[in-house]
PDB file of C-alpha atoms in Angstrom:
ATOM      1  CA  MET A   1     -20.528  77.794 -73.270  1.00 32.00           C
ATOM      2  CA  THR A   2     -22.550  78.646 -76.565  1.00 33.00           C
ATOM      3  CA  VAL A   3     -25.793  80.641 -75.688  1.00 43.00           C
ATOM      4  CA  HIS A   4     -28.602  79.581 -78.038  1.00 40.00           C
ATOM      5  CA  PRO A   5     -31.467  81.866 -78.182  1.00 45.00           C
ATOM      6  CA  THR A   6     -35.200  80.471 -78.093  1.00 44.00           C
ATOM      7  CA  PHE A   7     -37.169  81.697 -81.064  1.00 40.00           C
ATOM      8  CA  PRO A   8     -40.924  81.798 -80.749  1.00 42.00           C
ATOM      9  CA  GLU A   9     -43.183  80.511 -83.522  1.00 39.00           C
ATOM     10  CA  SER A  10     -41.802  82.002 -86.772  1.00 36.00           C
ATOM     11  CA  VAL A  11     -43.557  84.784 -88.489  1.00 38.00           C
ATOM     12  CA  ALA A  12     -42.873  86.787 -91.620  1.00 48.00           C
ATOM     13  CA  ALA A  13     -41.183  89.632 -89.736  1.00 54.00           C
ATOM     14  CA  ASP A  14     -40.733  91.744 -92.958  1.00 72.00           C
ATOM     15  CA  SER A  15     -44.521  91.423 -93.817  1.00 89.00           C
ATOM     16  CA  VAL A  16     -45.395  92.391 -90.302  1.00 90.00           C
ATOM     17  CA  PHE A  17     -43.200  95.449 -90.364  1.00 94.00           C
ATOM     18  CA  LEU A  18     -44.533  96.562 -93.819  1.00 95.00           C
ATOM     19  CA  ALA A  19     -48.103  96.047 -92.569  1.00 95.00           C
ATOM     20  CA  ASP A  20     -47.277  98.216 -89.474  1.00 96.00           C
ATOM     21  CA  VAL A  21     -45.597 100.992 -91.460  1.00 97.00           C
ATOM     22  CA  ARG A  22     -48.336 101.086 -93.978  1.00 97.00           C
ATOM     23  CA  ALA A  23     -51.014 101.430 -91.343  1.00 97.00           C
ATOM     24  CA  GLY A  24     -49.136 103.854 -89.467  1.00 98.00           C
ATOM     25  CA  LEU A  25     -48.443 106.078 -92.314  1.00 98.00           C
ATOM     26  CA  SER A  26     -52.102 105.982 -93.440  1.00 97.00           C
ATOM     27  CA  THR A  27     -53.466 107.733 -90.376  1.00 98.00           C
ATOM     28  CA  PRO A  28     -54.182 111.444 -90.182  1.00 97.00           C
ATOM     29  CA  GLN A  29     -51.335 111.823 -87.542  1.00 98.00           C
ATOM     30  CA  LYS A  30     -48.723 109.576 -89.242  1.00 98.00           C
ATOM     31  CA  THR A  31     -47.087 107.284 -86.732  1.00 98.00           C
ATOM     32  CA  LEU A  32     -44.284 104.522 -86.609  1.00 97.00           C
ATOM     33  CA  SER A  33     -43.999 102.020 -83.537  1.00 93.00           C
ATOM     34  CA  PRO A  34     -41.151 102.833 -81.273  1.00 89.00           C
ATOM     35  CA  LYS A  35     -40.574  98.853 -81.201  1.00 85.00           C
ATOM     36  CA  TYR A  36     -38.934  99.247 -84.556  1.00 92.00           C
ATOM     37  CA  PHE A  37     -36.219 101.518 -83.091  1.00 92.00           C
ATOM     38  CA  TYR A  38     -34.131  98.554 -82.001  1.00 84.00           C
ATOM     39  CA  ASP A  39     -32.356  96.752 -84.824  1.00 89.00           C
ATOM     40  CA  ALA A  40     -28.713  96.347 -84.231  1.00 87.00           C
ATOM     41  CA  ALA A  41     -27.877  99.967 -85.236  1.00 94.00           C
ATOM     42  CA  GLY A  42     -30.645 101.352 -83.291  1.00 94.00           C
ATOM     43  CA  SER A  43     -29.662  99.351 -79.926  1.00 85.00           C
ATOM     44  CA  GLU A  44     -26.186 100.649 -80.414  1.00 91.00           C
ATOM     45  CA  LEU A  45     -27.451 104.177 -81.012  1.00 95.00           C
ATOM     46  CA  PHE A  46     -29.588 103.739 -77.760  1.00 90.00           C
ATOM     47  CA  GLU A  47     -26.534 102.579 -75.780  1.00 87.00           C
ATOM     48  CA  GLN A  48     -24.755 105.817 -76.866  1.00 95.00           C
ATOM     49  CA  ILE A  49     -27.724 107.978 -75.797  1.00 95.00           C
ATOM     50  CA  THR A  50     -27.616 106.381 -72.216  1.00 89.00           C
ATOM     51  CA  ALA A  51     -24.084 107.865 -71.792  1.00 93.00           C
ATOM     52  CA  LEU A  52     -24.890 111.499 -72.900  1.00 96.00           C
ATOM     53  CA  PRO A  53     -24.776 114.275 -70.376  1.00 96.00           C
ATOM     54  CA  GLU A  54     -28.183 115.457 -71.091  1.00 97.00           C
ATOM     55  CA  TYR A  55     -29.822 111.897 -70.661  1.00 96.00           C
ATOM     56  CA  TYR A  56     -30.222 111.646 -66.872  1.00 96.00           C
ATOM     57  CA  PRO A  57     -32.613 108.440 -66.769  1.00 95.00           C
ATOM     58  CA  THR A  58     -29.761 105.951 -67.022  1.00 92.00           C
ATOM     59  CA  ARG A  59     -27.287 107.323 -64.582  1.00 94.00           C
ATOM     60  CA  THR A  60     -29.890 108.076 -62.049  1.00 97.00           C
ATOM     61  CA  GLU A  61     -31.430 104.574 -62.380  1.00 96.00           C
ATOM     62  CA  VAL A  62     -27.938 102.905 -62.245  1.00 94.00           C
ATOM     63  CA  GLY A  63     -27.320 104.981 -59.171  1.00 96.00           C
ATOM     64  CA  ILE A  64     -30.562 103.624 -57.419  1.00 97.00           C
ATOM     65  CA  LEU A  65     -29.599 100.161 -58.346  1.00 96.00           C
ATOM     66  CA  ASP A  66     -26.107 100.522 -56.901  1.00 95.00           C
ATOM     67  CA  ALA A  67     -27.205 101.994 -53.746  1.00 96.00           C
ATOM     68  CA  ARG A  68     -30.125  99.835 -53.257  1.00 96.00           C
ATOM     69  CA  GLY A  69     -29.125  96.655 -54.887  1.00 94.00           C
ATOM     70  CA  ASP A  70     -28.787  94.657 -51.802  1.00 95.00           C
ATOM     71  CA  GLU A  71     -32.197  95.692 -50.781  1.00 96.00           C
ATOM     72  CA  ILE A  72     -33.820  95.045 -54.218  1.00 95.00           C
ATOM     73  CA  ALA A  73     -32.107  91.708 -54.270  1.00 94.00           C
ATOM     74  CA  ALA A  74     -33.648  90.780 -50.793  1.00 95.00           C
ATOM     75  CA  TYR A  75     -37.163  90.903 -52.107  1.00 96.00           C
ATOM     76  CA  LEU A  76     -36.477  88.149 -54.550  1.00 94.00           C
ATOM     77  CA  PRO A  77     -36.926  84.621 -53.508  1.00 92.00           C
ATOM     78  CA  LYS A  78     -33.852  82.332 -53.648  1.00 91.00           C
ATOM     79  CA  GLN A  79     -33.318  80.215 -56.714  1.00 94.00           C
ATOM     80  CA  ALA A  80     -35.569  82.744 -58.733  1.00 95.00           C
ATOM     81  CA  ALA A  81     -35.677  82.881 -62.528  1.00 96.00           C
ATOM     82  CA  LEU A  82     -35.291  86.474 -63.543  1.00 97.00           C
ATOM     83  CA  VAL A  83     -36.973  87.613 -66.825  1.00 97.00           C
ATOM     84  CA  GLU A  84     -35.697  90.877 -68.267  1.00 96.00           C
ATOM     85  CA  PHE A  85     -38.485  92.243 -70.628  1.00 96.00           C
ATOM     86  CA  GLY A  86     -36.689  94.018 -73.559  1.00 90.00           C
ATOM     87  CA  SER A  87     -33.286  93.450 -72.282  1.00 87.00           C
ATOM     88  CA  GLY A  88     -31.000  95.262 -74.685  1.00 77.00           C
ATOM     89  CA  SER A  89     -27.613  95.870 -72.904  1.00 80.00           C
ATOM     90  CA  THR A  90     -26.890  93.904 -69.705  1.00 86.00           C
ATOM     91  CA  ALA A  91     -25.258  96.920 -67.895  1.00 85.00           C
ATOM     92  CA  LYS A  92     -28.238  97.373 -65.464  1.00 90.00           C
ATOM     93  CA  LEU A  93     -28.764  93.618 -64.979  1.00 93.00           C
ATOM     94  CA  ARG A  94     -25.185  93.416 -63.877  1.00 92.00           C
ATOM     95  CA  ARG A  95     -25.859  95.686 -60.988  1.00 91.00           C
ATOM     96  CA  LEU A  96     -28.241  93.285 -59.712  1.00 91.00           C
ATOM     97  CA  LEU A  97     -26.315  90.070 -60.508  1.00 91.00           C
ATOM     98  CA  ASN A  98     -23.783  91.253 -57.928  1.00 87.00           C
ATOM     99  CA  HIS A  99     -26.412  90.806 -55.381  1.00 92.00           C
ATOM    100  CA  LEU A 100     -28.043  87.543 -56.641  1.00 91.00           C
ATOM    101  CA  PRO A 101     -25.404  84.821 -56.399  1.00 88.00           C
ATOM    102  CA  ASP A 102     -28.147  81.944 -56.201  1.00 89.00           C
ATOM    103  CA  LEU A 103     -30.080  83.138 -59.146  1.00 93.00           C
ATOM    104  CA  ALA A 104     -31.562  79.927 -60.754  1.00 92.00           C
ATOM    105  CA  ALA A 105     -31.748  81.527 -64.489  1.00 94.00           C
ATOM    106  CA  TYR A 106     -31.730  84.743 -66.258  1.00 95.00           C
ATOM    107  CA  VAL A 107     -34.088  84.941 -69.207  1.00 96.00           C
ATOM    108  CA  PRO A 108     -33.415  88.136 -71.460  1.00 94.00           C
ATOM    109  CA  VAL A 109     -36.167  88.877 -73.944  1.00 94.00           C
ATOM    110  CA  ASP A 110     -35.778  91.022 -76.880  1.00 90.00           C
ATOM    111  CA  VAL A 111     -36.696  91.490 -80.620  1.00 82.00           C
ATOM    112  CA  SER A 112     -33.195  91.984 -81.819  1.00 78.00           C
ATOM    113  CA  GLY A 113     -31.906  88.426 -82.014  1.00 83.00           C
ATOM    114  CA  GLU A 114     -28.335  89.292 -83.040  1.00 84.00           C
ATOM    115  CA  PHE A 115     -27.818  92.006 -80.398  1.00 81.00           C
ATOM    116  CA  LEU A 116     -29.433  89.782 -77.770  1.00 88.00           C
ATOM    117  CA  ALA A 117     -27.131  86.815 -78.686  1.00 89.00           C
ATOM    118  CA  GLU A 118     -24.104  89.094 -78.385  1.00 89.00           C
ATOM    119  CA  GLN A 119     -25.166  90.274 -74.971  1.00 88.00           C
ATOM    120  CA  ALA A 120     -25.961  86.881 -73.573  1.00 89.00           C
ATOM    121  CA  THR A 121     -22.976  85.363 -74.797  1.00 91.00           C
ATOM    122  CA  THR A 122     -20.838  88.077 -73.004  1.00 93.00           C
ATOM    123  CA  LEU A 123     -22.692  87.763 -69.903  1.00 93.00           C
ATOM    124  CA  GLN A 124     -22.353  83.913 -69.733  1.00 91.00           C
ATOM    125  CA  LYS A 125     -18.462  84.510 -70.033  1.00 92.00           C
ATOM    126  CA  ASP A 126     -18.505  86.876 -67.325  1.00 93.00           C
ATOM    127  CA  PHE A 127     -20.962  84.948 -65.049  1.00 93.00           C
ATOM    128  CA  PRO A 128     -20.093  81.135 -65.995  1.00 92.00           C
ATOM    129  CA  ASP A 129     -22.300  79.862 -63.155  1.00 91.00           C
ATOM    130  CA  LEU A 130     -25.351  81.659 -64.302  1.00 92.00           C
ATOM    131  CA  THR A 131     -27.794  79.874 -66.616  1.00 92.00           C
ATOM    132  CA  VAL A 132     -28.797  82.068 -69.368  1.00 93.00           C
ATOM    133  CA  GLU A 133     -31.849  81.479 -71.572  1.00 94.00           C
ATOM    134  CA  PRO A 134     -32.338  83.984 -74.136  1.00 93.00           C
ATOM    135  CA  VAL A 135     -35.680  84.500 -75.959  1.00 94.00           C
ATOM    136  CA  VAL A 136     -36.163  86.219 -79.031  1.00 92.00           C
ATOM    137  CA  ALA A 137     -39.688  87.705 -78.794  1.00 92.00           C
ATOM    138  CA  ASP A 138     -41.761  90.851 -78.863  1.00 89.00           C
ATOM    139  CA  PHE A 139     -42.544  91.474 -75.093  1.00 93.00           C
ATOM    140  CA  THR A 140     -45.662  93.509 -75.975  1.00 91.00           C
ATOM    141  CA  LYS A 141     -47.134  90.087 -76.972  1.00 91.00           C
ATOM    142  CA  PRO A 142     -47.525  86.740 -75.153  1.00 92.00           C
ATOM    143  CA  PHE A 143     -44.696  84.509 -75.177  1.00 93.00           C
ATOM    144  CA  ALA A 144     -43.633  81.162 -73.527  1.00 92.00           C
ATOM    145  CA  LEU A 145     -40.850  81.292 -70.943  1.00 93.00           C
ATOM    146  CA  PRO A 146     -38.064  78.479 -71.624  1.00 92.00           C
ATOM    147  CA  GLU A 147     -39.093  75.019 -70.065  1.00 88.00           C
ATOM    148  CA  THR A 148     -35.698  74.962 -68.210  1.00 83.00           C
ATOM    149  CA  THR A 149     -37.170  77.692 -65.916  1.00 87.00           C
ATOM    150  CA  GLY A 150     -39.303  74.724 -64.608  1.00 85.00           C
ATOM    151  CA  MET A 151     -41.053  75.651 -61.261  1.00 88.00           C
ATOM    152  CA  ALA A 152     -38.551  78.224 -60.304  1.00 93.00           C
ATOM    153  CA  PRO A 153     -40.208  81.274 -58.472  1.00 95.00           C
ATOM    154  CA  ARG A 154     -40.257  84.065 -61.007  1.00 96.00           C
ATOM    155  CA  ALA A 155     -39.430  87.696 -61.108  1.00 97.00           C
ATOM    156  CA  GLY A 156     -39.468  90.269 -63.880  1.00 97.00           C
ATOM    157  CA  PHE A 157     -36.908  93.144 -64.611  1.00 97.00           C
ATOM    158  CA  PHE A 158     -38.129  96.088 -66.662  1.00 97.00           C
ATOM    159  CA  PRO A 159     -35.655  98.936 -66.262  1.00 95.00           C
ATOM    160  CA  GLY A 160     -35.207 102.109 -68.298  1.00 90.00           C
ATOM    161  CA  SER A 161     -38.809 103.510 -67.842  1.00 92.00           C
ATOM    162  CA  THR A 162     -39.706 101.777 -70.930  1.00 91.00           C
ATOM    163  CA  VAL A 163     -43.266 101.568 -69.575  1.00 96.00           C
ATOM    164  CA  GLY A 164     -43.446 105.242 -70.119  1.00 95.00           C
ATOM    165  CA  ASN A 165     -43.273 104.468 -73.852  1.00 89.00           C
ATOM    166  CA  PHE A 166     -46.844 103.277 -73.917  1.00 92.00           C
ATOM    167  CA  GLU A 167     -50.189 104.963 -73.671  1.00 93.00           C
ATOM    168  CA  PRO A 168     -51.303 104.528 -70.086  1.00 96.00           C
ATOM    169  CA  GLU A 169     -54.003 102.128 -70.902  1.00 97.00           C
ATOM    170  CA  GLU A 170     -51.610 100.209 -73.062  1.00 95.00           C
ATOM    171  CA  ALA A 171     -49.060 100.403 -70.127  1.00 97.00           C
ATOM    172  CA  ARG A 172     -51.786  98.843 -67.980  1.00 98.00           C
ATOM    173  CA  ALA A 173     -52.406  96.176 -70.450  1.00 98.00           C
ATOM    174  CA  LEU A 174     -48.668  95.452 -70.679  1.00 98.00           C
ATOM    175  CA  LEU A 175     -48.000  95.013 -66.951  1.00 98.00           C
ATOM    176  CA  ASP A 176     -51.191  92.718 -66.809  1.00 98.00           C
ATOM    177  CA  SER A 177     -49.515  90.618 -69.594  1.00 97.00           C
ATOM    178  CA  PHE A 178     -46.172  90.530 -67.596  1.00 98.00           C
ATOM    179  CA  GLY A 179     -48.301  89.233 -64.602  1.00 97.00           C
ATOM    180  CA  ALA A 180     -49.696  86.495 -66.750  1.00 96.00           C
ATOM    181  CA  ILE A 181     -46.301  85.539 -68.093  1.00 96.00           C
ATOM    182  CA  LEU A 182     -44.674  85.478 -64.748  1.00 96.00           C
ATOM    183  CA  GLY A 183     -47.549  83.903 -62.843  1.00 94.00           C
ATOM    184  CA  PRO A 184     -49.231  84.302 -59.431  1.00 93.00           C
ATOM    185  CA  ASP A 185     -47.139  85.954 -56.519  1.00 93.00           C
ATOM    186  CA  ALA A 186     -44.432  86.999 -58.916  1.00 96.00           C
ATOM    187  CA  LEU A 187     -42.398  90.181 -58.450  1.00 97.00           C
ATOM    188  CA  LEU A 188     -41.455  92.784 -60.940  1.00 98.00           C
ATOM    189  CA  ILE A 189     -38.767  95.435 -60.596  1.00 98.00           C
ATOM    190  CA  LEU A 190     -39.114  98.208 -62.839  1.00 97.00           C
ATOM    191  CA  GLY A 191     -37.970 101.856 -63.643  1.00 98.00           C
ATOM    192  CA  VAL A 192     -40.254 104.742 -63.887  1.00 98.00           C
ATOM    193  CA  ASP A 193     -39.245 108.232 -65.072  1.00 98.00           C
ATOM    194  CA  LEU A 194     -40.752 111.130 -62.898  1.00 97.00           C
ATOM    195  CA  VAL A 195     -42.416 114.520 -63.762  1.00 96.00           C
ATOM    196  CA  LYS A 196     -39.847 117.306 -63.775  1.00 96.00           C
ATOM    197  CA  ASP A 197     -39.080 120.720 -65.520  1.00 94.00           C
ATOM    198  CA  THR A 198     -39.851 121.028 -69.074  1.00 96.00           C
ATOM    199  CA  ALA A 199     -36.249 122.148 -70.095  1.00 96.00           C
ATOM    200  CA  ARG A 200     -34.685 119.275 -68.463  1.00 96.00           C
ATOM    201  CA  LEU A 201     -37.220 116.724 -70.069  1.00 96.00           C
ATOM    202  CA  GLU A 202     -36.682 118.268 -73.659  1.00 97.00           C
ATOM    203  CA  ALA A 203     -32.734 118.294 -73.574  1.00 97.00           C
ATOM    204  CA  ALA A 204     -32.675 114.450 -72.499  1.00 97.00           C
ATOM    205  CA  TYR A 205     -34.604 113.737 -75.736  1.00 97.00           C
ATOM    206  CA  ASP A 206     -32.743 116.310 -78.086  1.00 97.00           C
ATOM    207  CA  ASP A 207     -29.083 116.278 -77.043  1.00 97.00           C
ATOM    208  CA  ALA A 208     -26.640 118.560 -78.409  1.00 97.00           C
ATOM    209  CA  ALA A 209     -24.485 115.940 -80.243  1.00 98.00           C
ATOM    210  CA  GLY A 210     -27.592 114.644 -82.242  1.00 98.00           C
ATOM    211  CA  VAL A 211     -27.424 110.926 -81.109  1.00 98.00           C
ATOM    212  CA  THR A 212     -31.106 110.870 -80.265  1.00 98.00           C
ATOM    213  CA  ALA A 213     -31.705 112.431 -83.787  1.00 98.00           C
ATOM    214  CA  ALA A 214     -29.836 109.765 -85.390  1.00 98.00           C
ATOM    215  CA  PHE A 215     -31.679 107.041 -83.294  1.00 98.00           C
ATOM    216  CA  ASN A 216     -35.014 108.469 -84.351  1.00 98.00           C
ATOM    217  CA  MET A 217     -33.824 108.945 -88.100  1.00 98.00           C
ATOM    218  CA  ASN A 218     -32.767 105.050 -87.959  1.00 98.00           C
ATOM    219  CA  LEU A 219     -36.317 104.262 -88.327  1.00 98.00           C
ATOM    220  CA  LEU A 220     -36.386 105.745 -91.902  1.00 98.00           C
ATOM    221  CA  LYS A 221     -33.074 104.036 -92.636  1.00 97.00           C
ATOM    222  CA  ARG A 222     -34.684 100.510 -91.612  1.00 97.00           C
ATOM    223  CA  ILE A 223     -37.606 101.208 -93.838  1.00 97.00           C
ATOM    224  CA  ASN A 224     -35.249 101.928 -96.750  1.00 97.00           C
ATOM    225  CA  HIS A 225     -33.068  99.216 -96.182  1.00 95.00           C
ATOM    226  CA  GLU A 226     -35.612  96.462 -95.175  1.00 95.00           C
ATOM    227  CA  LEU A 227     -38.679  97.500 -97.148  1.00 95.00           C
ATOM    228  CA  GLY A 228     -37.261  99.157-100.184  1.00 95.00           C
ATOM    229  CA  GLY A 229     -38.569 102.541 -99.120  1.00 97.00           C
ATOM    230  CA  ASP A 230     -37.218 105.835-100.654  1.00 97.00           C
ATOM    231  CA  PHE A 231     -37.232 108.212 -97.816  1.00 98.00           C
ATOM    232  CA  ASP A 232     -34.929 111.181 -98.214  1.00 98.00           C
ATOM    233  CA  LEU A 233     -33.137 111.477 -94.999  1.00 98.00           C
ATOM    234  CA  ASP A 234     -32.165 114.948 -95.475  1.00 98.00           C
ATOM    235  CA  ALA A 235     -35.705 116.014 -95.888  1.00 98.00           C
ATOM    236  CA  PHE A 236     -36.717 115.005 -92.402  1.00 98.00           C
ATOM    237  CA  ARG A 237     -35.575 116.374 -88.937  1.00 98.00           C
ATOM    238  CA  HIS A 238     -35.886 115.228 -85.490  1.00 98.00           C
ATOM    239  CA  LYS A 239     -38.206 117.025 -83.016  1.00 98.00           C
ATOM    240  CA  ALA A 240     -38.855 116.394 -79.346  1.00 97.00           C
ATOM    241  CA  VAL A 241     -41.230 118.424 -77.357  1.00 97.00           C
ATOM    242  CA  PHE A 242     -42.952 117.899 -73.920  1.00 97.00           C
ATOM    243  CA  ASN A 243     -46.680 117.872 -73.777  1.00 96.00           C
ATOM    244  CA  PRO A 244     -47.834 119.038 -70.436  1.00 95.00           C
ATOM    245  CA  ASN A 245     -51.403 118.275 -70.584  1.00 95.00           C
ATOM    246  CA  ALA A 246     -50.558 114.486 -71.367  1.00 96.00           C
ATOM    247  CA  SER A 247     -47.450 114.432 -69.053  1.00 97.00           C
ATOM    248  CA  ARG A 248     -45.263 113.129 -71.987  1.00 97.00           C
ATOM    249  CA  ILE A 249     -42.344 113.679 -74.264  1.00 97.00           C
ATOM    250  CA  GLU A 250     -43.284 113.287 -77.832  1.00 97.00           C
ATOM    251  CA  MET A 251     -40.647 112.326 -80.440  1.00 97.00           C
ATOM    252  CA  HIS A 252     -41.553 113.247 -83.998  1.00 98.00           C
ATOM    253  CA  LEU A 253     -39.916 113.134 -87.508  1.00 98.00           C
ATOM    254  CA  GLU A 254     -40.906 116.227 -89.247  1.00 98.00           C
ATOM    255  CA  SER A 255     -40.881 116.648 -93.037  1.00 98.00           C
ATOM    256  CA  CYS A 256     -38.968 119.624 -94.385  1.00 98.00           C
ATOM    257  CA  LYS A 257     -40.835 119.971 -97.428  1.00 98.00           C
ATOM    258  CA  ASP A 258     -43.827 118.823 -99.341  1.00 98.00           C
ATOM    259  CA  GLN A 259     -42.802 115.201-100.739  1.00 98.00           C
ATOM    260  CA  ASN A 260     -43.753 111.888-101.651  1.00 98.00           C
ATOM    261  CA  VAL A 261     -42.441 108.648-100.230  1.00 98.00           C
ATOM    262  CA  ARG A 262     -42.950 105.145-101.807  1.00 97.00           C
ATOM    263  CA  ILE A 263     -42.803 101.993 -99.648  1.00 96.00           C
ATOM    264  CA  GLY A 264     -43.715  98.577-100.789  1.00 89.00           C
ATOM    265  CA  GLY A 265     -45.531  99.826-103.879  1.00 91.00           C
ATOM    266  CA  GLU A 266     -47.730 102.562-102.076  1.00 95.00           C
ATOM    267  CA  THR A 267     -47.052 106.139-101.965  1.00 97.00           C
ATOM    268  CA  PHE A 268     -47.588 108.390 -99.096  1.00 98.00           C
ATOM    269  CA  ALA A 269     -47.662 112.177 -99.242  1.00 98.00           C
ATOM    270  CA  PHE A 270     -46.130 114.470 -96.909  1.00 98.00           C
ATOM    271  CA  ARG A 271     -46.631 118.224 -96.335  1.00 98.00           C
ATOM    272  CA  ALA A 272     -43.987 120.660 -95.110  1.00 98.00           C
ATOM    273  CA  GLY A 273     -44.162 120.601 -91.331  1.00 98.00           C
ATOM    274  CA  GLU A 274     -46.169 117.312 -91.224  1.00 98.00           C
ATOM    275  CA  THR A 275     -44.710 115.027 -88.667  1.00 98.00           C
ATOM    276  CA  ILE A 276     -44.412 111.198 -88.267  1.00 98.00           C
ATOM    277  CA  HIS A 277     -45.101 110.606 -84.362  1.00 98.00           C
ATOM    278  CA  THR A 278     -42.575 107.977 -83.409  1.00 97.00           C
ATOM    279  CA  GLU A 279     -42.365 107.817 -79.682  1.00 95.00           C
ATOM    280  CA  ASN A 280     -44.146 108.979 -76.388  1.00 95.00           C
ATOM    281  CA  SER A 281     -42.273 108.827 -72.998  1.00 96.00           C
ATOM    282  CA  TYR A 282     -44.903 109.276 -70.341  1.00 97.00           C
ATOM    283  CA  LYS A 283     -43.771 110.831 -66.854  1.00 98.00           C
ATOM    284  CA  TYR A 284     -45.477 109.687 -63.748  1.00 98.00           C
ATOM    285  CA  THR A 285     -45.675 110.816 -60.189  1.00 97.00           C
ATOM    286  CA  LEU A 286     -45.084 108.098 -57.700  1.00 97.00           C
ATOM    287  CA  ASP A 287     -48.823 107.917 -56.770  1.00 97.00           C
ATOM    288  CA  SER A 288     -50.052 108.018 -60.398  1.00 97.00           C
ATOM    289  CA  PHE A 289     -47.779 104.991 -61.310  1.00 98.00           C
ATOM    290  CA  LYS A 290     -48.763 103.106 -58.124  1.00 98.00           C
ATOM    291  CA  ASP A 291     -52.392 103.629 -59.269  1.00 98.00           C
ATOM    292  CA  LEU A 292     -51.640 102.348 -62.797  1.00 98.00           C
ATOM    293  CA  ALA A 293     -49.819  99.222 -61.399  1.00 98.00           C
ATOM    294  CA  ALA A 294     -52.930  98.616 -59.117  1.00 98.00           C
ATOM    295  CA  ARG A 295     -55.194  98.597 -62.130  1.00 98.00           C
ATOM    296  CA  ALA A 296     -53.000  95.914 -63.711  1.00 98.00           C
ATOM    297  CA  GLY A 297     -53.102  93.662 -60.839  1.00 97.00           C
ATOM    298  CA  TRP A 298     -49.794  94.532 -59.182  1.00 98.00           C
ATOM    299  CA  GLN A 299     -49.391  95.763 -55.621  1.00 97.00           C
ATOM    300  CA  SER A 300     -46.624  98.313 -54.811  1.00 98.00           C
ATOM    301  CA  VAL A 301     -44.160  96.792 -52.319  1.00 98.00           C
ATOM    302  CA  THR A 302     -41.628  99.584 -52.163  1.00 98.00           C
ATOM    303  CA  VAL A 303     -40.173 102.385 -54.242  1.00 98.00           C
ATOM    304  CA  TRP A 304     -36.869 104.132 -54.253  1.00 98.00           C
ATOM    305  CA  THR A 305     -35.704 107.456 -55.966  1.00 98.00           C
ATOM    306  CA  ASP A 306     -32.562 109.210 -56.408  1.00 97.00           C
ATOM    307  CA  PRO A 307     -31.639 112.442 -54.153  1.00 96.00           C
ATOM    308  CA  GLU A 308     -33.166 114.762 -56.748  1.00 95.00           C
ATOM    309  CA  ALA A 309     -36.296 112.665 -57.326  1.00 96.00           C
ATOM    310  CA  LEU A 310     -35.637 112.417 -61.083  1.00 97.00           C
ATOM    311  CA  PHE A 311     -36.342 108.720 -61.413  1.00 98.00           C
ATOM    312  CA  SER A 312     -37.833 105.865 -59.449  1.00 98.00           C
ATOM    313  CA  VAL A 313     -37.365 102.062 -59.324  1.00 98.00           C
ATOM    314  CA  HIS A 314     -40.460 100.270 -57.901  1.00 98.00           C
ATOM    315  CA  VAL A 315     -40.974  96.632 -56.594  1.00 98.00           C
ATOM    316  CA  LEU A 316     -44.275  95.358 -57.381  1.00 98.00           C
ATOM    317  CA  ARG A 317     -45.999  91.938 -56.474  1.00 98.00           C
ATOM    318  CA  ARG A 318     -48.580  90.201 -58.484  1.00 96.00           C
ATOM    319  CA  ASP A 319     -51.892  90.117 -56.693  1.00 83.00           C
TER     320      ASP A 319
END
């Protein structure tokens, strides 16, 4: 079976990308949105990150899904449509599919259409009885679910602690948006990284092999390739630090010298030591995340952690 992704109303993607880059590099603290990490190359690099020894989130979350998969599946109604926001690889989804033989449809949503189509096609081959309805969309904005999902009860899947990449108020708004997309009484299964010691956190985002550095630097490669930028990749370095006051890991790209960069006919000046802030990864306690979810209209149903309490998987119900 050939998988045909559903595309939302078309937009000039390069124009949006360029506008976001110009806006981000024009602020006192230069920024680039982490949503632009995930082109095909970025998605592949992130998959490599998930297998690194320093990167505990993936293996601990997978461990929870393996150990608790039957319990998680029991919360989903029969013949549900499962919507995965920012699906990327289907590795974690497969853990749940083994416990969901009667799933009505799986709807992976991702901005990287090429990677999404590849993953969906492979999944369809491995699970030929599963209806797969990919949607190419930015999950941070409203989008329509495929009409083929019909009146099936809906559940969301948001693993990987991606919710931590958003400012707390943005995360609240995002969870509220998920609720609007999924509808009343929907369930949401999501992963949330937990507060822990600084050394372990920083190592997870600055691995010895330099894969996370390459993932971060890929943003500049994208700008050069897609927007005609002239970033000197050797003149920037990856930097990851934990900010305890905000309870977040911050990723930056630091300029190694005074330099000018030209993008789309506009020049941006960098001082030596000046950074582009590319990502935050907020770390929560169980209670602080439940409070955030409640403010977004979601009631905590249950939560599981790994034995070391490094990571958590929550089941929420829409009020």
